[in-house]
Coordinates of C-alpha atoms and ligand atoms in Angstrom, one line a residue:
M1 CA -56.4 56.8 26.4
S2 CA -58.0 59.9 25.1
D3 CA -54.7 61.5 26.4
I4 CA -52.1 59.4 25.4
N5 CA -54.2 59.9 22.0
D6 CA -53.9 64.1 22.2
L7 CA -50.3 63.9 23.3
R8 CA -49.5 61.8 20.0
D9 CA -51.8 64.4 17.9
K10 CA -49.5 66.8 19.5
M11 CA -46.8 65.4 18.3
E12 CA -47.6 64.6 15.2
E13 CA -48.6 67.8 14.5
V14 CA -44.7 69.2 15.6
T15 CA -43.2 66.8 13.1
L16 CA -45.5 68.1 10.6
E17 CA -44.2 71.3 10.8
M18 CA -41.2 70.6 11.4
I19 CA -41.1 69.1 7.8
K20 CA -42.6 71.7 7.1
L21 CA -39.6 73.6 7.8
L22 CA -37.2 71.7 6.4
K23 CA -39.0 71.7 3.5
T24 CA -38.2 76.2 3.8
R25 CA -34.3 75.4 4.9
T26 CA -34.0 73.5 1.8
D27 CA -34.9 76.2 -0.4
I28 CA -33.2 78.8 1.5
A29 CA -29.6 76.3 1.4
K30 CA -30.4 76.3 -2.6
K31 CA -30.9 79.8 -3.0
I32 CA -27.8 79.8 -1.1
G33 CA -25.8 77.4 -3.0
E34 CA -27.0 79.6 -6.0
V35 CA -25.2 82.6 -4.5
K36 CA -21.9 80.8 -3.8
K37 CA -21.9 79.5 -7.5
N38 CA -22.1 83.1 -9.0
I39 CA -19.6 84.6 -6.5
G40 CA -17.3 81.3 -6.6
K41 CA -17.7 80.7 -2.9
V42 CA -17.0 76.9 -1.8
V43 CA -19.8 74.5 -0.3
T44 CA -18.7 74.5 3.2
D45 CA -18.1 77.8 5.4
E46 CA -16.7 76.1 8.7
T47 CA -16.8 79.8 10.4
R48 CA -20.6 80.4 9.7
E49 CA -21.3 76.6 11.3
E50 CA -18.9 77.1 14.1
N51 CA -21.3 80.0 15.2
L52 CA -24.4 78.2 14.8
R53 CA -22.9 75.1 16.6
T54 CA -22.5 77.4 19.4
K55 CA -25.9 79.1 19.2
V56 CA -27.4 75.7 18.7
I57 CA -25.6 74.4 22.4
S58 CA -26.4 77.8 24.1
V59 CA -30.3 77.7 23.0
C60 CA -30.2 74.0 24.2
Q61 CA -28.8 75.0 27.7
E62 CA -31.5 77.9 27.9
I63 CA -34.4 75.4 26.8
G64 CA -32.4 72.6 29.1
L65 CA -32.4 69.8 25.8
D66 CA -29.0 67.5 25.4
E67 CA -27.0 69.1 23.6
K68 CA -25.5 65.8 21.7
I69 CA -28.4 65.3 19.7
A70 CA -29.3 68.6 19.1
T71 CA -25.7 69.1 17.3
K72 CA -26.4 65.9 16.0
F73 CA -30.2 67.2 14.7
L74 CA -27.7 69.9 13.4
N75 CA -25.2 68.2 12.2
F76 CA -28.1 66.2 9.3
L77 CA -29.3 70.2 8.4
L78 CA -25.8 70.8 7.6
N79 CA -25.1 68.3 6.1
E80 CA -28.8 68.1 3.7
S81 CA -27.8 71.7 3.0
I82 CA -24.4 70.7 1.2
K83 CA -25.6 68.0 -0.8
V84 CA -28.3 70.2 -2.1
Q85 CA -25.3 72.2 -2.7
S86 CA -23.3 70.3 -4.2
T87 CA -24.1 69.7 -7.8
N88 CA -21.6 70.3 -10.8
K89 CA -18.3 70.1 -8.5
Q90 CA -16.0 69.4 -10.7
T91 CA -12.8 67.4 -9.7
H92 CA -10.2 65.1 -10.9
L93 CA -12.5 62.5 -11.9
S94 CA -15.0 64.8 -14.2
I95 CA -11.7 66.2 -16.6
F96 CA -10.7 62.2 -16.4
L97 CA -13.9 61.2 -17.8
K98 CA -14.4 64.6 -19.9
A99 CA -10.7 63.2 -21.3
K100 CA -11.6 59.6 -22.0
E101 CA -14.8 61.3 -24.4
L102 CA -12.6 63.4 -26.1
E103 CA -10.2 60.1 -27.0
Q104 CA -13.1 58.6 -27.9
Q105 CA -13.8 60.8 -30.8
G106 CA -10.1 60.6 -31.6
K107 CA -8.4 63.6 -30.1
K108 CA -4.7 63.1 -28.4
I109 CA -4.8 63.5 -24.7
I110 CA -1.6 63.7 -22.3
H111 CA -3.0 62.5 -19.1
M112 CA -1.2 64.5 -16.1
E113 CA -5.5 64.5 -14.4
V114 CA -4.8 61.4 -12.4
G115 CA -2.8 59.2 -10.0
E116 CA -3.0 56.4 -12.0
P117 CA 1.0 55.0 -13.2
D118 CA 1.6 54.1 -16.4
F119 CA 4.3 51.4 -16.3
L120 CA 3.3 48.1 -15.9
P121 CA 2.6 45.3 -13.0
P122 CA 5.0 43.5 -12.2
T123 CA 6.2 40.3 -14.8
I124 CA 5.0 37.7 -12.3
V125 CA 1.6 39.3 -12.1
K126 CA 1.4 37.9 -16.1
D127 CA 2.1 34.5 -15.2
A128 CA 0.2 34.6 -12.2
L129 CA -3.0 35.4 -14.5
E130 CA -2.2 32.3 -16.6
E131 CA -1.8 29.9 -13.7
V132 CA -4.4 31.1 -11.1
Y133 CA -6.5 29.0 -13.0
D134 CA -5.3 25.7 -12.7
K135 CA -4.5 26.8 -8.7
G136 CA -8.5 26.4 -8.0
F137 CA -8.6 30.0 -6.5
L138 CA -12.5 30.0 -8.5
K139 CA -15.1 30.1 -6.1
Y140 CA -17.4 32.3 -3.2
G141 CA -13.7 32.8 -0.5
Q142 CA -13.9 34.0 2.7
V143 CA -15.5 38.4 3.2
R144 CA -12.0 39.2 4.6
G145 CA -9.9 37.1 2.7
M146 CA -8.5 34.6 1.7
P147 CA -6.4 33.1 4.7
I148 CA -2.6 31.9 2.9
F149 CA -3.0 35.8 1.0
R150 CA -4.2 37.6 4.2
E151 CA -1.3 35.6 6.4
T152 CA 1.3 36.6 3.6
L153 CA -0.2 40.0 3.7
A154 CA 0.3 39.8 7.2
K155 CA 3.9 38.7 7.3
Y156 CA 4.7 41.1 4.7
V157 CA 3.6 43.9 6.9
N158 CA 5.8 42.8 9.6
K159 CA 9.0 42.9 7.8
K160 CA 8.5 46.6 6.5
F161 CA 6.7 47.8 9.4
K162 CA 8.1 45.9 12.6
T163 CA 5.2 45.0 13.6
S164 CA 3.7 41.7 14.9
I165 CA -0.4 41.6 13.2
T166 CA -1.8 38.5 11.7
Q167 CA -4.7 37.8 9.6
E168 CA -6.8 38.5 11.8
N169 CA -6.2 42.3 11.5
I170 CA -6.7 42.7 7.5
I171 CA -9.5 42.8 5.8
V172 CA -9.0 42.5 1.7
S173 CA -11.0 44.6 0.0
P174 CA -10.9 45.9 -3.7
G175 CA -8.9 49.2 -4.0
A176 CA -8.5 50.5 -0.6
R177 CA -11.7 52.9 -1.8
F178 CA -13.5 50.7 -0.7
S179 CA -11.9 49.6 2.7
I180 CA -12.6 53.6 2.9
F181 CA -15.7 53.4 2.5
T182 CA -16.8 50.7 5.1
A183 CA -14.6 51.9 7.7
I184 CA -16.5 55.4 7.7
T185 CA -20.0 53.6 7.4
T186 CA -19.4 51.1 9.4
L187 CA -17.2 52.8 12.7
L188 CA -19.5 56.2 12.3
N189 CA -23.2 56.7 13.2
P190 CA -24.8 59.2 11.3
G191 CA -24.2 62.6 13.1
D192 CA -21.4 62.2 14.4
E193 CA -18.0 64.0 12.8
I194 CA -15.3 63.2 11.1
I195 CA -12.2 65.3 10.8
V196 CA -10.4 66.0 7.0
I197 CA -7.3 67.9 6.9
E198 CA -7.2 69.8 3.4
P199 CA -6.8 69.7 0.8
A200 CA -7.8 66.3 0.8
W201 CA -8.6 62.9 -1.8
P202 CA -12.4 63.7 -2.2
A203 CA -14.0 60.1 -1.4
Y204 CA -12.9 60.9 2.8
K205 CA -15.8 63.8 2.2
D206 CA -18.1 62.2 -0.5
C207 CA -18.2 59.1 1.6
A208 CA -18.7 60.7 4.9
L209 CA -21.3 62.9 3.4
N210 CA -23.3 59.5 2.0
S211 CA -24.2 58.3 5.4
G212 CA -24.6 61.0 7.1
I213 CA -21.8 62.5 9.0
K214 CA -20.1 65.5 9.3
V215 CA -17.2 66.2 7.5
R216 CA -15.1 69.2 9.9
T217 CA -12.1 70.5 7.1
I218 CA -9.0 72.0 8.9
N219 CA -7.6 74.1 5.8
T220 CA -3.9 73.8 5.2
T221 CA -2.4 76.5 3.2
L222 CA 1.0 76.4 0.8
E223 CA 2.9 78.6 3.5
S224 CA 1.9 76.8 6.5
K225 CA 3.5 74.1 4.3
W226 CA 1.2 72.2 4.3
E227 CA 0.7 71.6 7.8
P228 CA -2.0 71.5 10.1
S229 CA -1.6 73.3 14.1
I230 CA -2.6 71.4 17.1
E231 CA -4.8 74.2 17.7
Q232 CA -6.9 73.7 14.6
I233 CA -7.5 70.5 15.6
Q234 CA -8.0 70.1 18.8
K235 CA -10.6 73.2 18.2
T236 CA -12.6 70.9 15.8
I237 CA -12.7 68.3 17.8
N238 CA -16.5 68.3 20.6
P239 CA -17.8 65.5 21.6
N240 CA -19.7 64.0 18.3
T241 CA -15.7 63.9 16.8
K242 CA -15.2 60.4 16.5
M243 CA -12.6 59.5 14.1
I244 CA -9.4 61.9 12.3
V245 CA -8.3 61.1 9.0
L246 CA -4.7 61.0 7.8
N247 CA -3.0 60.7 4.1
Y248 CA 1.1 60.8 4.0
P249 CA 2.3 61.2 1.5
N250 CA -0.3 63.1 0.4
N251 CA -2.3 63.3 -2.5
P252 CA -2.8 66.0 -3.7
T253 CA 0.6 67.8 -2.6
G254 CA 2.6 65.0 -1.9
K255 CA 3.4 66.3 2.3
I256 CA 4.7 64.2 5.0
L257 CA 4.2 65.0 8.1
P258 CA 7.1 65.7 10.0
E259 CA 7.7 63.0 12.4
K260 CA 6.6 65.1 16.2
L261 CA 3.9 66.9 14.7
Q262 CA 2.4 63.4 13.8
D263 CA 2.8 61.9 17.2
E264 CA 1.1 65.3 18.5
I265 CA -1.9 64.3 16.1
I266 CA -1.9 60.7 17.3
E267 CA -1.6 62.2 21.3
I268 CA -4.5 64.0 20.7
A269 CA -6.5 61.4 18.9
K270 CA -6.2 59.1 21.9
K271 CA -6.7 61.1 24.7
N272 CA -10.6 62.1 22.7
N273 CA -10.9 58.2 22.1
L274 CA -10.9 59.0 17.9
Y275 CA -10.4 56.7 15.3
V276 CA -7.9 57.1 13.0
L277 CA -8.1 56.1 9.8
S278 CA -4.6 56.7 7.7
D279 CA -4.9 56.2 3.7
E280 CA -1.0 54.8 3.8
I281 CA -1.5 53.9 0.1
Y282 CA 1.3 56.0 -1.3
S283 CA 3.4 54.4 1.0
E284 CA 5.7 53.2 -1.1
Y285 CA 6.8 56.3 -2.8
V286 CA 8.2 58.7 -1.1
K287 CA 11.8 61.1 -1.0
E288 CA 13.3 59.8 2.9
S289 CA 11.8 58.4 5.4
W290 CA 8.0 58.7 6.3
K291 CA 6.1 57.0 9.8
S292 CA 2.9 54.7 9.4
I293 CA 0.2 55.3 11.7
L294 CA 0.8 51.1 12.7
S295 CA 3.7 52.2 14.8
Y296 CA 1.6 54.0 17.7
N297 CA 0.4 50.2 17.7
Y298 CA -2.9 51.9 18.4
E299 CA -5.9 50.2 18.7
K300 CA -8.2 52.8 17.0
G301 CA -6.0 53.0 14.2
I302 CA -7.2 51.4 10.6
V303 CA -4.0 51.6 7.6
T304 CA -5.6 51.5 4.0
Q305 CA -3.6 50.5 1.2
S306 CA -4.0 49.0 -1.6
F307 CA -1.5 47.1 -5.3
S308 CA -3.1 50.6 -7.3
K309 CA -0.2 52.4 -7.6
S310 CA 2.9 50.5 -5.2
H311 CA 2.0 47.8 -7.9
A312 CA 0.7 49.3 -11.2
M313 CA -2.5 47.8 -10.7
T314 CA -4.9 49.8 -10.4
G315 CA -8.0 47.7 -12.8
F316 CA -7.4 45.3 -10.8
R317 CA -9.1 46.7 -8.2
I318 CA -7.4 45.1 -5.0
G319 CA -6.0 46.4 -1.4
Y320 CA -7.3 45.6 2.1
A321 CA -7.0 47.2 5.4
I322 CA -4.9 47.2 8.2
A323 CA -6.7 47.2 12.2
D324 CA -8.0 45.8 15.0
H325 CA -9.7 42.6 15.0
K326 CA -12.5 43.9 16.3
I327 CA -12.8 46.8 13.5
I328 CA -12.5 44.2 11.5
E329 CA -15.4 42.7 12.0
K330 CA -17.1 45.5 11.8
M331 CA -15.7 46.1 8.6
S332 CA -16.6 42.7 7.2
K333 CA -19.8 42.6 8.0
L334 CA -21.2 45.7 5.3
Q335 CA -18.4 44.0 2.6
A336 CA -20.3 40.6 3.1
L337 CA -23.8 42.2 2.7
C338 CA -22.2 44.9 -0.6
L339 CA -19.6 41.9 -1.8
T340 CA -20.0 38.3 -0.5
N341 CA -15.8 38.1 -1.3
V342 CA -13.2 40.0 -3.2
S343 CA -12.3 38.3 -6.9
E344 CA -9.6 35.0 -5.6
P345 CA -8.5 35.0 -8.6
I346 CA -7.4 38.8 -8.2
Q347 CA -6.3 37.7 -4.7
Y348 CA -4.0 35.4 -5.9
I349 CA -2.5 37.1 -8.2
A350 CA -2.0 40.2 -5.3
M351 CA -0.9 38.0 -3.2
K352 CA 1.7 36.6 -6.1
A353 CA 3.2 40.7 -6.6
L354 CA 3.4 40.4 -3.2
E355 CA 7.0 38.7 -4.2
S356 CA 8.3 41.4 -6.5
D357 CA 10.9 44.3 -6.1
T358 CA 8.9 47.0 -7.0
S359 CA 11.7 50.1 -5.9
N360 CA 12.1 51.5 -9.6
N361 CA 8.6 52.4 -9.9
N362 CA 9.5 54.9 -6.7
K363 CA 12.8 55.7 -8.9
T364 CA 11.0 56.5 -11.6
V365 CA 8.1 58.6 -9.5
Q366 CA 10.0 61.3 -7.8
N367 CA 12.7 61.5 -11.0
R368 CA 9.5 62.4 -12.5
L369 CA 8.4 64.9 -9.4
D370 CA 11.8 66.8 -9.9
L371 CA 11.5 66.8 -14.1
L372 CA 7.9 68.6 -12.9
I373 CA 9.8 70.9 -9.7
Q374 CA 12.0 72.2 -12.3
K375 CA 9.7 73.1 -15.1
A376 CA 7.1 74.5 -12.5
D377 CA 9.8 76.6 -10.9
E378 CA 10.4 78.0 -14.7
L379 CA 7.4 78.9 -15.0
N380 CA 7.1 80.6 -11.4
L381 CA 3.9 78.3 -10.0
D382 CA 3.8 78.0 -6.3
I383 CA 4.2 74.3 -5.1
I384 CA 6.0 73.0 -1.3
V385 CA 8.0 70.4 -2.5
P386 CA 6.2 67.0 -2.0
D387 CA 7.7 64.8 -0.2
G388 CA 7.0 62.1 -1.6
A389 CA 3.3 60.3 -3.4
M390 CA 3.5 61.4 -7.2
Y391 CA 1.8 64.8 -7.3
V392 CA 2.8 68.7 -7.8
F393 CA 0.6 70.7 -5.8
A394 CA 0.6 74.0 -7.8
R395 CA -0.9 77.5 -7.1
I396 CA -0.8 79.8 -10.4
N397 CA -0.9 83.5 -9.5
K398 CA -2.5 85.0 -12.3
D399 CA -5.1 87.4 -11.8
G400 CA -8.7 85.6 -11.9
F401 CA -7.6 82.5 -12.0
D402 CA -9.9 79.7 -11.4
G403 CA -8.2 75.9 -11.8
V404 CA -12.0 74.7 -13.2
Q405 CA -11.8 76.5 -16.0
F406 CA -7.9 76.4 -16.6
A407 CA -8.5 72.4 -16.4
N408 CA -11.5 72.9 -19.6
K409 CA -9.0 74.7 -21.2
T410 CA -6.2 72.8 -21.4
L411 CA -7.9 69.7 -22.4
E412 CA -9.4 71.4 -25.1
K413 CA -5.4 71.5 -26.2
G414 CA -4.9 67.8 -25.5
L415 CA -3.5 68.5 -21.4
A416 CA -6.0 67.4 -18.3
I417 CA -4.6 68.0 -15.1
A418 CA -6.9 68.4 -12.1
P419 CA -8.0 71.4 -10.6
G420 CA -7.1 72.2 -7.2
E421 CA -11.2 73.3 -6.4
G422 CA -11.7 68.5 -6.1
F423 CA -9.7 69.1 -3.0
G424 CA -11.4 71.4 -0.9
D425 CA -11.0 75.5 -1.1
Y426 CA -8.5 76.0 -3.8
K427 CA -10.0 77.2 -6.7
N428 CA -5.7 78.7 -7.9
F429 CA -4.4 75.7 -7.1
I430 CA -4.1 72.8 -9.9
R431 CA -2.5 69.2 -9.3
I432 CA -0.1 67.7 -12.1
S433 CA 0.9 64.1 -11.6
A434 CA 3.6 62.5 -12.5
C435 CA 2.2 59.6 -13.6
Q436 CA 3.9 59.8 -17.8
D437 CA 6.9 59.5 -19.1
E438 CA 9.4 63.0 -19.0
K439 CA 8.7 63.7 -23.2
T440 CA 5.1 63.3 -22.6
L441 CA 5.3 65.6 -19.0
I442 CA 7.1 68.5 -21.0
E443 CA 4.8 68.3 -23.7
G444 CA 2.3 68.6 -20.8
M445 CA 4.0 71.9 -19.2
N446 CA 4.8 72.9 -22.5
I447 CA 0.4 73.2 -23.2
L448 CA 0.0 74.6 -19.5
K449 CA 3.0 77.1 -20.1
E450 CA 1.4 78.2 -23.3
T451 CA -2.8 78.1 -21.7
M452 CA -0.7 80.1 -18.9
S453 CA 0.2 83.2 -21.2
E454 CA -3.4 83.7 -22.4
Y455 CA -3.3 85.4 -18.1
Q456 CA -2.4 88.5 -17.4
Ligands
PMP501 N1 -6.7 56.5 -1.5 C1 -6.0 58.0 -2.4 C2 -5.3 59.0 -0.8 C3 -6.3 58.0 -3.5 O1 -5.5 58.3 -4.1 C4 -6.5 56.6 -4.4 C5 -6.7 56.7 -5.9 N2 -6.3 58.2 -6.4 C6 -7.8 55.8 -3.3 C7 -7.3 56.0 -2.2 C8 -7.9 54.8 -4.0 O2 -6.9 53.7 -4.7 P1 -8.4 52.4 -4.3 O3 -7.6 52.1 -6.7 O4 -6.7 51.6 -4.7 O5 -9.0 52.3 -4.5

């Protein structure tokens, strides 16, 4: 009996020592965060982290500790450092909120920072809004969504992608964002790793961080046409890696991967038993061909979709995920906990929206992108012509250029744009959205030009 008490005392002592060391480590992380902010460095340093990971593994071998546990613990520590350092990150959302505040004060702002179509949802949506009350979709419903809606979605998807999914493969969510959150949160555990190819929409990273999951970023460049290399991906995978996120057509670059490269990435994912979370929310906005992850028939693939962009229904908050029924089952448990179910009237309206032809939306946005590309060219901005989506991700080659500062300057002149930093280590980039009519876009690009002229 006294033996066990001695051991327990010892364990307590070690635990308290670890807590004190955690405090020391957190204080150091804060200081490093300050220095990084002063010299304009981004929070995550993959090379530095990789060096530490290698050292930890080698210590494990020396002392005989399970590497998997040690690296999971390391991931927890690395995430804590990122959390204490990630204050005040300026993204398209923070600029959007500032812009809204200025509008409240009576200022006119051109919104080229958010990806929100300026056109209206299909007219069928208006009729559906009127008729839903009488249809009686007004009560609590199934967690995964109304069976009739999921059935209709399954048919819609099967027709489009020549698949054979059923309603069991679908969960309806309040926007793609929520499906992304439930997929990452339920399929991965704290200490697991997720690969995000940057530049990327920030929520993948934020959802992972929120759940104690370690993000491994793969940085791509304009020079490499925003394509990750197979070596980069292979090098990043270790026994803790559980998921890779794909988002093509991409926000913010508009990139669609060459088919062969995408095939190879799926092959690697299969070989390493990784989930593939494919956010295909921009699939309706493409210049040429594009291949859905659904076409690989991979049982660990999850596709997220939304009515926000395709049907200009951002405010309705409705989207869905498609995956193997076991994955849907896991996601629905968290959804039940958070939501009970997605609003049934909204589901009915979205179901009706599927009857409309939205191909004109794509034409409108692609024409606007052509205009933005032409204007970007005139201003000597470096870009890769987008294959789809609704954005131009441009590098401004001016000495000392800082996207956040620049976005704040254009905002003062009435133009909201997204700083590149919100999408990863892209300080000298900005993202310009093609979500306004052509006259407004020209006006916006003129403000951009004027602000650029203040730089050397
Ligand atoms: N994924 C990407 C890549 C996005 O750009 C956005 C919204 N900007 C979303 C998901 C979220 O979409 P939803 O409105 O359906 O939540």
